[in-house]
Coordinates of C-alpha atoms in Angstrom, one line a residue:
M88 CA -45.6 53.9 75.6
R89 CA -42.1 52.4 75.0
K90 CA -41.7 49.0 76.5
L91 CA -39.0 48.9 79.2
L92 CA -36.4 46.4 78.1
N93 CA -33.0 45.7 79.5
T94 CA -29.8 47.7 79.5
L95 CA -26.8 45.5 79.1
Y96 CA -23.8 46.6 81.2
V97 CA -20.5 45.1 80.2
T98 CA -18.2 45.8 83.1
S99 CA -15.1 43.8 82.2
P100 CA -12.4 46.1 80.6
N101 CA -11.1 43.3 78.5
T102 CA -14.1 42.2 76.5
Y103 CA -14.9 42.9 72.9
L104 CA -18.5 43.2 71.6
S105 CA -19.4 41.8 68.2
L106 CA -22.5 40.8 66.1
D107 CA -23.6 37.4 65.0
G108 CA -26.9 37.5 63.2
E109 CA -29.4 39.1 65.6
N110 CA -27.2 38.5 68.7
I111 CA -24.6 40.5 70.5
V112 CA -21.6 38.3 71.3
I113 CA -19.3 39.1 74.1
L114 CA -15.7 37.9 73.6
K115 CA -12.8 37.8 76.1
E116 CA -9.5 36.8 74.8
D117 CA -11.2 35.6 71.6
Q118 CA -13.5 33.3 73.6
E119 CA -17.2 33.7 73.6
I120 CA -18.4 34.3 77.2
S121 CA -22.0 35.4 76.5
R122 CA -24.6 35.8 73.8
I123 CA -27.7 38.0 74.0
P124 CA -30.5 38.7 71.4
L125 CA -30.5 42.3 70.3
H126 CA -34.3 42.4 70.5
N127 CA -34.2 42.0 74.3
L128 CA -32.1 45.2 74.7
E129 CA -32.8 49.0 74.7
G130 CA -29.3 50.0 75.6
I131 CA -25.7 48.8 76.0
V132 CA -23.1 50.4 78.2
A133 CA -19.6 49.1 77.9
F134 CA -16.9 49.9 80.6
G135 CA -13.6 49.3 78.9
Y136 CA -11.2 50.1 76.1
T137 CA -11.4 47.0 73.9
G138 CA -14.4 48.3 71.9
A139 CA -17.1 46.9 69.6
S140 CA -17.3 45.8 65.9
P141 CA -18.5 48.2 63.3
A142 CA -21.2 45.7 62.4
L143 CA -22.5 45.8 66.0
M144 CA -22.5 49.5 66.1
G145 CA -24.4 49.7 62.9
A146 CA -27.0 47.2 64.1
C147 CA -27.5 49.2 67.3
A148 CA -27.9 52.5 65.4
K149 CA -30.4 50.9 63.0
R150 CA -32.4 49.4 65.9
N151 CA -32.2 52.6 68.0
I152 CA -30.3 50.7 70.7
A153 CA -28.3 53.2 72.7
L154 CA -24.7 52.2 72.8
S155 CA -22.4 54.1 75.1
F156 CA -18.7 53.6 76.0
M157 CA -17.3 54.5 79.4
K158 CA -14.0 54.3 81.1
P159 CA -13.7 51.6 83.8
S160 CA -14.1 54.4 86.3
G161 CA -17.5 55.3 84.9
K162 CA -16.4 58.5 83.0
F163 CA -18.3 58.9 79.8
L164 CA -16.3 58.5 76.5
A165 CA -18.7 58.3 73.6
R166 CA -22.1 57.3 72.3
V167 CA -23.0 55.7 69.0
V168 CA -25.6 57.6 67.1
G169 CA -27.2 56.4 63.9
E170 CA -29.1 58.1 61.2
V171 CA -31.3 60.9 62.5
R172 CA -34.9 59.7 62.3
G173 CA -36.5 62.4 64.5
N174 CA -39.3 64.6 63.1
V175 CA -37.5 67.4 61.3
T176 CA -40.3 69.8 62.2
L177 CA -39.9 68.9 65.9
R178 CA -36.2 69.4 65.9
K179 CA -36.4 72.8 64.1
A180 CA -38.9 73.9 66.6
Q181 CA -36.5 72.8 69.4
Y182 CA -33.6 74.7 67.8
R183 CA -35.7 77.9 67.5
L184 CA -36.7 77.7 71.2
A185 CA -33.1 77.0 72.2
D186 CA -31.8 80.1 70.2
N187 CA -34.3 82.3 72.1
K188 CA -33.0 83.1 75.6
E189 CA -36.4 84.3 76.9
Q190 CA -38.2 81.1 75.7
S191 CA -35.3 78.9 76.9
A192 CA -35.7 80.5 80.4
Q193 CA -39.4 79.6 80.5
I194 CA -38.5 75.9 79.7
A195 CA -35.5 75.9 82.0
K196 CA -37.7 77.3 84.8
N197 CA -39.8 74.1 84.8
F198 CA -36.7 71.8 85.0
I199 CA -35.5 73.8 88.0
L200 CA -38.9 73.9 89.6
G201 CA -39.0 70.1 89.3
K202 CA -35.5 69.7 90.7
I203 CA -36.0 71.9 93.8
Y204 CA -39.5 70.5 94.5
N205 CA -38.1 67.0 94.5
A206 CA -35.1 67.8 96.6
R207 CA -37.5 69.3 99.1
W208 CA -39.7 66.2 99.0
V209 CA -36.7 64.0 99.7
L210 CA -35.9 66.0 102.9
E211 CA -39.5 66.0 104.0
R212 CA -39.9 62.3 103.4
A213 CA -36.8 61.7 105.5
T214 CA -38.1 63.7 108.4
R215 CA -41.3 61.8 108.3
D216 CA -39.8 58.3 108.1
Y217 CA -36.7 58.8 110.3
A218 CA -37.6 61.6 112.7
I219 CA -36.0 60.0 115.7
R220 CA -32.6 59.5 114.0
L221 CA -32.3 62.8 112.1
D222 CA -31.7 66.4 113.0
V223 CA -35.2 67.3 112.0
D224 CA -34.9 71.0 112.8
Q225 CA -31.9 71.4 110.4
L226 CA -33.7 69.5 107.6
K227 CA -36.9 71.5 108.1
K228 CA -34.8 74.7 107.9
V229 CA -33.4 73.7 104.6
S230 CA -36.8 72.6 103.4
T231 CA -38.2 76.0 104.2
V232 CA -35.3 77.7 102.2
L233 CA -36.1 75.4 99.2
A234 CA -39.8 76.3 99.5
N235 CA -38.8 80.0 99.2
S236 CA -36.5 79.1 96.3
L237 CA -39.5 77.7 94.4
Q238 CA -41.3 81.0 94.7
F239 CA -38.2 82.9 93.4
V240 CA -37.8 80.6 90.5
D241 CA -41.4 80.7 89.6
Q242 CA -41.3 84.4 89.3
C243 CA -37.9 84.6 87.5
E244 CA -37.7 85.3 83.7
D245 CA -33.9 85.5 83.3
L246 CA -31.8 82.5 82.4
E247 CA -28.7 83.5 84.4
Q248 CA -30.7 84.4 87.5
L249 CA -32.5 81.0 87.2
R250 CA -29.1 79.3 87.2
G251 CA -28.2 81.3 90.3
F252 CA -31.3 80.2 92.2
E253 CA -30.7 76.6 91.0
G254 CA -27.1 76.7 92.3
E255 CA -28.1 78.1 95.7
A256 CA -30.8 75.6 96.1
A257 CA -28.5 72.7 95.3
S258 CA -26.0 74.0 97.8
Q259 CA -28.6 74.0 100.5
Y260 CA -29.8 70.6 99.7
F261 CA -26.4 69.1 99.6
S262 CA -25.6 70.8 102.9
V263 CA -27.8 68.3 104.7
L264 CA -27.5 65.2 102.4
D265 CA -25.1 63.6 104.9
E266 CA -28.0 63.5 107.4
L267 CA -29.8 61.0 105.3
I268 CA -26.9 58.5 105.5
L269 CA -27.8 56.4 108.5
Q270 CA -25.4 53.5 108.2
Q271 CA -21.6 53.0 107.7
K272 CA -21.0 56.7 108.6
E273 CA -17.3 56.1 109.1
S274 CA -16.8 55.3 105.4
F275 CA -19.8 56.9 103.7
Y276 CA -20.1 60.6 104.4
F277 CA -21.0 63.6 102.3
N278 CA -19.4 67.0 103.1
Y279 CA -20.0 68.6 99.7
R280 CA -20.5 67.7 96.1
N281 CA -17.2 67.2 94.3
K282 CA -16.4 65.6 90.9
R283 CA -13.7 65.4 88.2
P284 CA -12.5 63.6 90.2
P285 CA -14.9 62.5 93.1
L286 CA -13.0 62.7 96.4
D287 CA -15.0 60.3 98.6
N288 CA -17.1 57.2 98.3
V289 CA -20.5 58.9 98.2
N290 CA -19.5 61.3 95.5
A291 CA -18.0 58.4 93.5
M292 CA -21.3 56.7 93.6
L293 CA -23.3 59.8 92.8
S294 CA -21.1 60.5 89.7
F295 CA -21.5 57.0 88.5
V296 CA -25.2 56.9 88.9
Y297 CA -25.6 60.4 87.3
T298 CA -23.8 59.0 84.3
L299 CA -26.3 56.1 84.0
L300 CA -29.2 58.5 84.3
A301 CA -27.7 60.8 81.7
H302 CA -27.4 57.8 79.3
D303 CA -31.1 56.9 79.9
A304 CA -32.2 60.5 79.4
A305 CA -30.3 60.9 76.1
A306 CA -31.7 57.7 74.8
A307 CA -35.2 58.8 75.7
L308 CA -34.8 62.1 73.9
E309 CA -33.6 60.4 70.8
T310 CA -36.5 58.0 71.0
V311 CA -39.1 60.8 70.8
G312 CA -37.2 62.7 68.1
L313 CA -35.5 65.4 70.0
D314 CA -31.8 66.4 69.8
P315 CA -30.2 65.5 73.2
Y316 CA -27.2 67.9 72.4
V317 CA -29.3 71.1 72.3
G318 CA -30.6 72.2 75.7
F319 CA -32.4 75.1 77.3
L320 CA -30.9 75.3 80.8
H321 CA -27.5 73.8 79.7
R322 CA -26.3 75.7 76.7
D323 CA -24.5 74.3 73.6
R324 CA -21.1 72.9 74.1
P325 CA -19.4 70.4 71.6
G326 CA -20.0 66.8 72.7
R327 CA -22.2 67.6 75.6
I328 CA -25.7 66.1 75.8
S329 CA -27.1 69.4 77.1
L330 CA -30.8 68.5 76.8
A331 CA -30.2 65.2 78.5
F332 CA -28.7 67.1 81.4
D333 CA -31.7 69.4 81.5
L334 CA -34.1 66.5 81.6
M335 CA -32.3 64.7 84.4
E336 CA -32.1 67.7 86.7
E337 CA -35.6 67.0 88.1
L338 CA -34.7 63.3 88.6
R339 CA -31.4 63.7 90.4
A340 CA -32.6 63.9 94.1
V341 CA -35.7 61.7 93.8
Y342 CA -34.3 59.0 91.6
A343 CA -30.5 58.9 91.7
D344 CA -29.7 60.4 95.1
R345 CA -32.3 58.3 97.0
F346 CA -31.0 55.2 95.1
V347 CA -27.4 55.9 96.3
I348 CA -28.4 56.5 99.8
S349 CA -30.5 53.4 99.9
L350 CA -27.5 51.3 98.8
I351 CA -25.4 52.6 101.6
N352 CA -28.1 52.3 104.3
K353 CA -29.0 48.8 103.3
R354 CA -25.2 47.9 103.4
E355 CA -25.4 46.7 99.8
V356 CA -22.1 48.4 99.1
K357 CA -19.0 48.2 101.4
A358 CA -16.1 50.5 102.1
E359 CA -13.7 47.8 100.8
G360 CA -15.1 48.3 97.3
F361 CA -13.5 51.8 97.1
T362 CA -9.9 52.9 96.5
Q363 CA -8.4 56.3 96.9
K364 CA -5.6 57.1 94.4
E365 CA -2.6 59.3 95.0
N366 CA -4.3 62.4 93.6
G367 CA -7.2 62.0 96.0
A368 CA -9.7 60.5 93.4
V369 CA -11.9 57.7 94.7
I370 CA -12.7 54.8 92.3
M371 CA -15.0 51.8 92.7
D372 CA -13.8 48.2 92.1
D373 CA -15.5 45.9 89.5
D374 CA -17.6 44.0 92.1
T375 CA -19.0 47.3 93.6
R376 CA -19.8 48.6 90.1
K377 CA -21.7 45.3 89.3
I378 CA -23.7 45.6 92.6
I379 CA -24.7 49.1 91.7
L380 CA -25.7 48.2 88.1
K381 CA -27.7 45.3 89.2
A382 CA -29.5 47.3 91.8
W383 CA -30.0 50.1 89.2
Q384 CA -31.7 47.7 86.9
S385 CA -34.0 46.5 89.7
R386 CA -34.9 50.0 90.6
K387 CA -35.8 50.8 87.0
Q388 CA -38.4 47.9 87.1
E389 CA -40.2 49.3 90.2
M390 CA -43.7 50.6 89.6
I391 CA -44.9 54.1 90.4
T392 CA -47.8 56.3 89.5
H393 CA -46.7 59.2 87.4
P394 CA -47.8 62.5 89.1
F395 CA -48.9 64.2 85.9
L396 CA -50.2 61.4 83.8
Q397 CA -51.7 59.5 86.7
E398 CA -50.7 56.3 85.1
K399 CA -48.7 53.4 86.5
L400 CA -45.3 52.8 85.0
E401 CA -41.8 51.7 85.8
W402 CA -39.2 54.1 87.2
G403 CA -37.1 53.3 84.2
L404 CA -39.8 54.8 81.9
V405 CA -39.8 58.1 83.7
P406 CA -37.1 59.7 81.4
Y407 CA -39.0 58.5 78.3
T408 CA -42.3 59.9 79.7
Q409 CA -40.7 63.3 80.4
A410 CA -39.1 63.3 77.0
M411 CA -42.4 62.6 75.4
L412 CA -44.1 65.4 77.4
L413 CA -41.3 67.8 76.4
A414 CA -41.8 66.9 72.7
R415 CA -45.5 67.5 73.0
F416 CA -44.9 70.9 74.5
I417 CA -42.4 71.8 71.7
R418 CA -44.9 70.7 69.1
G419 CA -47.5 72.9 70.7
D420 CA -49.8 70.1 72.0
L421 CA -49.2 71.3 75.6
E422 CA -49.3 74.8 77.0
G423 CA -46.2 74.1 79.1
Y424 CA -43.8 71.4 80.0
P425 CA -44.9 69.6 83.1
P426 CA -41.9 68.7 85.3
F427 CA -41.8 65.4 87.2
M428 CA -42.9 66.4 90.7
W429 CA -42.9 63.4 92.9
K430 CA -45.6 63.0 95.5

């Protein structure tokens, strides 16, 4: 099992990243402000435009340290990818499966089953923990719809129909997500999922955290030798990490959404940290982004018992575990891909 190390988040837009020996050096206006050993890192996410030295990018690629560049708003720009070291036999098997729509549908089905199952679990958990404060009848109604969706998905063999079931289930789940927000309702509300750009505080947080999760999923897939750009549910598109998006589907509700709602309900984020631009887009300030990143790192360290492996591990290792299980399935070591179904 891969050891969970730290992801370095560089939030200042005016910093430059360089290499000195075995250390990453963070410079601001040519002045060194921080120095971190590379061996302590599993990933680097830089929010800004100044960039990084070719030497550092080469060192990260050589050490398999995921290096991603984002806009200050959190929008993904690029990832540094080194020499492909994945098992060529594994990747060829992945490509053959991806080119076959029937086989892709079988794999995509499990991603969607995991996604809907976990979304339903989030609602059921909320009705159990906060029954007095929630519209339990409405949440139970949606939970029943999601339970029916699981049956439809399980019996479906067509990729396009699977996407239709997934979209309807997501719409039902998001229709009651606002119920789970119990604090700061005047500033943090969720009417529907919107992006590019996000139009409210909650959607801004969701988009940002989904980007972090996609980064972790892509790094996990590369670690086990799979190509993160060739997916089964999400089809090929230049520059899109389709398989990473596949892998994170089952983790959205149970990992990312619950994390965002927790930050709001615990009042760790405040309305003052968000600004709405003239075009309606909502962006977070640097302090709010730092709060979220610090909390995300803490959440990744929390221990859980993996529902399939029945082993204790950190939340941050779940993407790596699922990537490993997917690789085992593609190799033929497992009869099917076991989605992460939280209990």
